[in-house]
Coordinates of C-alpha atoms and ligand atoms in Angstrom, one line a residue:
M1 CA 147.8 124.0 141.4
S2 CA 147.9 122.4 145.1
E3 CA 144.0 122.3 145.1
I4 CA 144.0 120.6 141.8
V5 CA 146.5 117.8 143.2
D6 CA 144.6 117.6 146.4
Q7 CA 141.5 116.9 144.3
P8 CA 139.9 113.3 144.1
M9 CA 141.4 111.3 140.9
S10 CA 137.6 111.3 139.8
D11 CA 137.0 114.7 140.0
R12 CA 140.1 115.5 138.1
W13 CA 139.4 113.5 135.1
R14 CA 136.3 115.0 135.1
N15 CA 137.7 118.2 134.9
I16 CA 140.2 117.4 131.7
V17 CA 137.2 115.8 130.0
R18 CA 135.3 119.2 130.4
L19 CA 138.2 121.4 130.0
V20 CA 138.6 119.5 126.9
K21 CA 135.0 119.9 125.9
D22 CA 135.1 123.2 126.7
E23 CA 137.7 124.0 124.6
Y24 CA 136.1 121.8 121.2
L25 CA 133.0 124.5 121.9
S26 CA 135.2 127.6 121.9
S27 CA 133.5 129.9 119.5
A28 CA 136.9 131.7 119.2
Q29 CA 137.9 129.6 116.6
H30 CA 136.7 126.4 114.5
Y31 CA 139.8 125.6 113.4
P32 CA 140.1 121.0 113.3
W33 CA 141.9 119.3 115.8
I34 CA 144.7 117.1 115.1
V35 CA 145.5 114.7 118.0
G36 CA 149.0 113.2 118.0
F37 CA 148.6 109.6 118.9
S38 CA 151.4 107.6 119.7
G39 CA 149.6 104.5 121.0
G40 CA 151.3 105.3 124.3
K41 CA 150.0 106.2 127.7
D42 CA 150.3 109.9 127.5
S43 CA 148.5 110.3 123.7
S44 CA 146.0 107.4 125.0
L45 CA 145.0 109.0 127.9
V46 CA 144.4 112.5 125.8
A47 CA 142.5 110.2 122.5
H48 CA 140.3 108.7 125.6
A49 CA 139.9 112.5 127.2
V50 CA 138.6 113.8 123.4
F51 CA 136.7 110.7 122.9
E52 CA 134.8 111.2 125.8
A53 CA 133.9 115.1 125.4
L54 CA 133.1 114.2 122.1
Q55 CA 130.5 111.8 123.5
A56 CA 129.2 114.3 125.9
I57 CA 128.5 117.1 123.2
P58 CA 125.2 117.3 121.6
P59 CA 125.6 115.7 117.6
S60 CA 124.0 119.2 116.2
A61 CA 127.8 120.6 118.2
R62 CA 130.3 118.5 116.8
T63 CA 130.9 120.6 114.2
R64 CA 135.1 120.9 114.6
P65 CA 136.7 117.4 112.8
V66 CA 138.9 115.5 114.9
H67 CA 141.9 113.8 113.5
I68 CA 143.7 111.0 115.4
V69 CA 147.1 110.6 113.5
S70 CA 150.0 108.1 114.0
N71 CA 153.1 108.3 112.6
D72 CA 154.8 105.2 111.6
T73 CA 158.6 105.5 110.6
L74 CA 158.4 101.9 108.7
V75 CA 160.9 101.1 111.2
E76 CA 158.7 100.9 114.6
S77 CA 159.0 98.1 116.9
P78 CA 156.7 95.8 115.8
F79 CA 154.9 95.1 119.1
V80 CA 154.0 98.9 119.2
M81 CA 152.7 98.9 116.2
A82 CA 150.6 95.8 116.7
H83 CA 148.8 97.7 119.2
L84 CA 148.6 101.2 117.6
N85 CA 147.2 99.2 114.8
K86 CA 144.7 97.4 117.3
V87 CA 143.5 100.5 119.1
T88 CA 143.3 102.5 116.2
V89 CA 140.9 100.2 114.3
Q90 CA 138.6 100.1 117.7
I91 CA 138.8 104.1 117.5
E92 CA 137.6 104.6 114.2
Q93 CA 135.1 101.7 114.2
A94 CA 133.7 103.1 117.7
A95 CA 133.7 106.6 116.4
N96 CA 131.7 105.7 113.4
D97 CA 129.3 103.5 115.1
M98 CA 128.6 106.8 117.5
G99 CA 129.0 109.4 114.7
L100 CA 131.6 111.2 116.3
P101 CA 133.5 113.6 113.9
I102 CA 136.5 111.5 114.2
V103 CA 139.1 110.5 111.4
V104 CA 141.9 107.6 112.2
R105 CA 145.3 109.0 109.5
R106 CA 148.4 107.2 109.6
T107 CA 151.5 109.5 108.7
R108 CA 154.9 107.9 107.2
P109 CA 158.3 109.2 106.0
D110 CA 158.7 110.0 102.2
L111 CA 159.7 107.0 100.4
D112 CA 162.9 108.5 99.5
K113 CA 163.6 109.5 103.5
T114 CA 162.7 106.3 104.9
F115 CA 165.2 104.2 107.3
W116 CA 166.2 101.7 105.0
V117 CA 166.8 103.9 101.9
L118 CA 168.7 106.3 103.8
L119 CA 171.4 103.4 105.5
I120 CA 171.1 100.9 102.6
G121 CA 170.3 102.9 99.6
K122 CA 172.8 106.0 100.3
G123 CA 174.9 104.2 102.8
Y124 CA 173.9 106.8 105.8
P125 CA 176.1 105.5 108.7
S126 CA 173.7 103.9 111.8
P127 CA 172.7 106.8 113.7
N128 CA 174.1 107.9 116.7
S129 CA 173.6 110.9 118.9
Q130 CA 176.6 113.0 117.0
M131 CA 174.6 112.4 113.5
R132 CA 171.2 111.7 114.5
W133 CA 169.8 112.0 110.9
C134 CA 166.6 109.9 111.4
T135 CA 164.2 112.0 113.5
D136 CA 163.8 114.9 111.1
R137 CA 163.2 112.8 108.2
L138 CA 161.4 110.1 110.1
K139 CA 159.1 111.7 112.5
I140 CA 159.1 115.6 112.3
Q141 CA 158.8 115.7 108.9
P142 CA 155.8 112.9 107.9
T143 CA 153.6 114.8 111.0
S144 CA 154.6 118.5 110.4
T145 CA 153.2 117.8 106.7
Y146 CA 150.0 116.3 107.9
I147 CA 149.9 119.5 110.3
R148 CA 151.0 122.2 107.2
D149 CA 148.1 120.6 105.1
N150 CA 145.2 121.2 107.5
I151 CA 146.7 125.0 108.3
S152 CA 146.6 125.6 104.2
N153 CA 143.3 124.2 104.1
H154 CA 141.5 125.5 107.1
G155 CA 143.3 128.6 107.9
A156 CA 145.0 126.9 111.4
A157 CA 145.0 123.7 113.1
I158 CA 145.0 122.7 116.8
V159 CA 147.5 120.1 117.7
V160 CA 146.0 118.2 121.0
L161 CA 149.1 116.4 122.5
G162 CA 149.4 114.5 125.4
V163 CA 152.8 116.2 126.2
R164 CA 152.9 116.6 130.5
R165 CA 155.3 118.9 132.5
T166 CA 157.0 115.6 134.7
E167 CA 157.5 113.6 131.7
S168 CA 161.7 115.0 131.9
I169 CA 163.4 118.1 132.5
R170 CA 163.9 119.0 128.8
R171 CA 160.0 118.2 128.3
M172 CA 159.3 120.9 131.2
M173 CA 161.5 123.7 129.6
T174 CA 159.8 123.1 126.5
V175 CA 156.5 123.3 127.9
D176 CA 156.9 126.3 129.9
K177 CA 159.1 127.8 126.9
Y178 CA 155.7 128.1 124.8
E179 CA 153.8 131.2 125.1
N180 CA 150.5 131.0 126.5
M181 CA 147.9 132.7 124.5
R182 CA 146.1 135.4 126.8
G183 CA 143.1 133.9 128.1
S184 CA 143.1 130.6 126.1
N185 CA 144.3 126.9 126.5
L186 CA 146.4 127.2 123.5
N187 CA 150.0 127.9 122.9
E188 CA 151.2 128.9 119.8
H189 CA 153.9 126.3 118.1
N190 CA 157.2 127.6 117.8
S191 CA 158.0 126.4 114.2
I192 CA 155.0 125.6 112.7
S193 CA 153.3 128.7 111.9
G194 CA 149.5 128.5 112.6
A195 CA 149.7 125.5 114.6
F196 CA 148.5 125.9 118.1
I197 CA 149.0 123.5 120.6
F198 CA 146.6 122.3 123.2
R199 CA 147.8 120.3 126.1
P200 CA 145.0 118.9 128.3
I201 CA 147.1 116.6 130.5
V202 CA 149.7 118.8 130.9
D203 CA 149.6 119.0 135.0
L204 CA 149.2 115.2 135.7
S205 CA 152.2 113.1 137.0
T206 CA 153.0 109.6 135.4
D207 CA 151.5 107.9 138.2
D208 CA 148.1 109.9 137.8
V209 CA 148.1 109.0 133.8
W210 CA 148.4 105.0 134.7
E211 CA 145.7 105.8 137.8
I212 CA 143.5 107.2 134.9
L213 CA 144.1 104.6 132.4
G214 CA 143.5 101.8 135.2
S215 CA 140.2 103.3 136.5
F216 CA 138.2 104.0 133.4
P217 CA 137.0 101.7 130.8
T218 CA 138.2 102.9 127.3
P219 CA 135.4 104.8 125.6
W220 CA 136.0 102.7 122.6
G221 CA 135.0 99.8 124.0
G222 CA 137.2 97.3 126.5
T223 CA 140.0 98.7 128.7
H224 CA 143.9 100.0 128.8
K225 CA 144.8 96.3 129.7
D226 CA 146.6 95.6 126.4
L227 CA 148.8 98.9 127.3
F228 CA 149.8 97.9 130.9
Q229 CA 150.9 94.8 129.4
L230 CA 152.7 96.3 126.7
Y231 CA 154.5 98.2 129.3
R232 CA 155.0 95.3 131.9
D233 CA 156.8 93.3 128.8
A234 CA 158.7 95.8 127.1
E235 CA 159.5 98.0 130.4
G236 CA 158.6 100.6 128.3
G237 CA 158.9 104.6 128.0
E238 CA 157.2 105.8 124.8
C239 CA 158.4 107.6 122.1
P240 CA 155.9 110.6 122.3
V241 CA 154.7 112.5 118.8
V242 CA 157.6 114.5 117.9
L243 CA 156.9 118.1 116.1
S244 CA 160.2 119.9 116.6
K245 CA 164.3 118.4 117.2
D246 CA 163.6 120.7 120.7
E247 CA 160.4 118.6 121.6
A248 CA 162.2 115.1 120.7
P249 CA 163.6 114.6 123.8
G250 CA 162.7 111.0 124.2
C251 CA 163.6 109.9 120.7
G252 CA 166.9 107.7 120.9
T253 CA 167.5 108.5 124.6
K254 CA 167.7 106.3 127.3
S255 CA 164.0 107.7 128.1
S256 CA 162.9 106.6 124.9
R257 CA 162.3 102.9 124.7
F258 CA 159.4 102.4 122.4
G259 CA 161.8 103.6 119.5
C260 CA 162.5 102.5 116.5
W261 CA 163.5 98.4 116.7
T262 CA 166.7 100.1 114.5
C263 CA 167.7 103.1 117.0
T264 CA 171.4 102.8 117.1
V265 CA 171.2 106.3 118.9
V266 CA 170.1 104.4 122.0
E267 CA 173.2 102.4 123.9
K268 CA 171.0 99.1 124.5
D269 CA 167.1 98.1 123.2
K270 CA 166.1 98.0 126.8
S271 CA 161.8 97.5 125.1
L272 CA 163.0 95.3 122.8
Q273 CA 165.4 93.1 125.3
G274 CA 162.7 93.2 128.0
Y275 CA 159.8 91.8 125.5
I276 CA 161.9 89.0 124.5
D277 CA 162.5 88.6 128.1
A278 CA 159.1 88.3 128.4
G279 CA 159.1 85.2 126.5
H280 CA 158.9 86.6 123.0
D281 CA 161.6 85.3 121.6
G282 CA 160.8 86.0 117.9
Y283 CA 162.2 89.2 118.3
Q284 CA 166.0 88.2 119.5
P285 CA 167.6 88.2 115.1
L286 CA 165.8 91.8 115.5
L287 CA 167.9 93.2 118.5
D288 CA 171.0 91.3 116.8
F289 CA 170.6 93.0 114.0
R290 CA 170.0 96.4 115.6
D291 CA 173.6 95.4 118.1
N292 CA 175.3 94.5 114.3
L293 CA 174.4 97.9 113.1
V294 CA 175.7 99.9 115.7
A295 CA 179.3 97.3 115.1
Y296 CA 179.0 98.4 111.4
R297 CA 179.0 102.2 112.2
K298 CA 182.2 101.7 113.8
N299 CA 183.8 98.9 111.1
Q300 CA 186.4 101.4 109.0
S301 CA 186.2 98.6 106.4
M302 CA 182.5 98.9 105.5
R303 CA 182.8 102.8 104.8
S304 CA 184.4 105.3 102.1
A305 CA 187.2 107.2 102.8
I306 CA 185.5 110.1 101.2
R307 CA 182.3 111.9 102.3
R308 CA 179.3 111.8 100.1
N309 CA 180.6 115.4 98.8
G310 CA 183.5 113.7 97.0
R311 CA 186.1 115.2 100.0
L312 CA 188.2 113.5 102.7
T313 CA 187.2 115.2 106.1
F314 CA 189.0 115.3 109.3
D315 CA 187.5 116.7 112.7
A316 CA 189.6 119.1 114.6
T317 CA 192.1 116.6 116.3
G318 CA 193.0 115.7 112.8
K319 CA 191.1 112.5 112.9
H320 CA 189.9 111.0 109.9
I321 CA 185.7 110.6 109.8
P322 CA 184.9 108.2 107.2
G323 CA 182.1 108.4 104.6
P324 CA 179.2 106.8 103.9
F325 CA 178.9 102.7 103.8
T326 CA 180.6 101.0 100.9
I327 CA 178.1 99.7 97.9
Q328 CA 179.7 96.6 99.0
A329 CA 178.7 97.1 103.0
R330 CA 175.1 98.0 101.5
K331 CA 174.6 94.6 99.7
E332 CA 175.8 92.9 102.9
I333 CA 173.4 94.9 105.2
L334 CA 170.3 94.4 103.0
A335 CA 171.2 90.4 102.6
E336 CA 171.7 90.5 106.1
L337 CA 167.9 92.2 106.4
L338 CA 166.3 90.0 104.0
R339 CA 167.5 86.8 105.9
V340 CA 166.7 88.3 109.3
Q341 CA 162.8 89.0 107.9
E342 CA 162.9 85.6 106.6
E343 CA 163.4 84.5 109.9
F344 CA 160.9 87.1 111.6
G345 CA 158.2 86.0 109.4
S346 CA 157.0 89.4 108.9
P347 CA 157.9 92.4 106.4
L348 CA 160.8 94.1 107.6
I349 CA 161.8 96.5 104.4
S350 CA 159.2 97.2 101.5
E351 CA 159.5 96.2 98.0
E352 CA 159.0 99.7 97.0
E353 CA 162.0 100.5 99.4
I354 CA 164.1 97.9 98.0
N355 CA 163.4 98.8 93.8
L356 CA 164.6 102.1 95.4
I357 CA 167.7 101.4 96.8
H358 CA 168.8 99.0 93.8
K359 CA 167.9 102.1 91.6
I360 CA 170.3 104.5 94.1
W361 CA 173.3 101.9 93.9
A362 CA 173.0 102.2 90.1
T363 CA 173.3 105.5 89.6
E364 CA 176.0 105.9 92.3
L365 CA 178.0 102.8 90.2
Q366 CA 177.2 104.8 86.9
Q367 CA 178.9 108.6 88.4
E368 CA 181.9 105.9 89.9
E369 CA 182.6 104.8 86.5
A370 CA 182.1 108.0 84.5
I371 CA 184.8 109.6 87.2
V372 CA 186.9 106.8 86.6
N373 CA 186.9 106.6 82.8
A374 CA 186.8 110.6 82.5
Ligands
SF4_1 S1 163.9 106.4 117.5 FE1 166.3 106.0 117.6 S2 166.3 105.8 115.0 FE2 164.1 106.4 115.3 S3 164.0 108.6 114.7 FE3 164.2 108.3 116.9 S4 166.7 108.3 117.4 FE4 165.9 108.3 115.2

């Protein structure tokens, strides 16, 4: 390990690209590769390594498909989405022009599991650390479904991730938990059977990642300059690609500042605040709305006394635990969101979500009426 660290950065980078190339050409299996791409620094570096490795492989040997997959929670920070959209278009275009076997894909939560449908439609209280109902539905399920579909079609899939040992203590523990398959660079995933994890930059430090990103132009054209600017403006840590709950250390914690713009699990949205402080004033209504979501959760008059199961609930100390947002509160939150959307000038909620929200309200009101009339 220390020998590796002592190498000049250009050699270490060359070795990483070689490692990726050798793994791609591995004759042991030909399962598709799924590169988890969040648009943050670590996954950008992994995509960079994979792209460069593919360029170094003769066309006749590029037989394994590579999927570059990003997840859109539908409440991603708009400035992160703008960056992600721009880069994925560049990657797709360059890969097509060069004849590389890369497909670029986007996963999303199911319509009935989006943040707005659950919060405004069903009245789920704004998430907090005790009731973080969002990560699984918005992030884990869409990505896992994509991986499982590929496993069904091909027997297995290799998931290429930008996880690094030094990212956080929790991440390090997760990395070390995986069993290394004997004589292989792959680790079996602990919850998705048939998925194998390949982590080509696992031993790089954060400084290494930035140094490499700053030293080499992107193989799909241009530089990583926009990425540097994004982090500078947003004082950001990234919300990495998330495949399971114990792999979601950054999601909704202090170390994650590129999460959903609606995230009420964090105390303060530092990335959004940083972005506003850097002169992007148009984001202020979003930040105010997020802060209001935190307050609504605590406002007892906006919550039903009973839970969705129809019961009054108390915690161990006898304290009453309120239920979902009342329908009246949900209506007010939707009206406010639409006002913020108007002010912001870009879509924050889709027509499909609004239609489903109205259907859910109508069904609930009918059920309440039926109970009253019974
Ligand atoms: S960033 Fe926050 S709101 Fe989004 S999934 Fe993670 S914890 Fe939930």
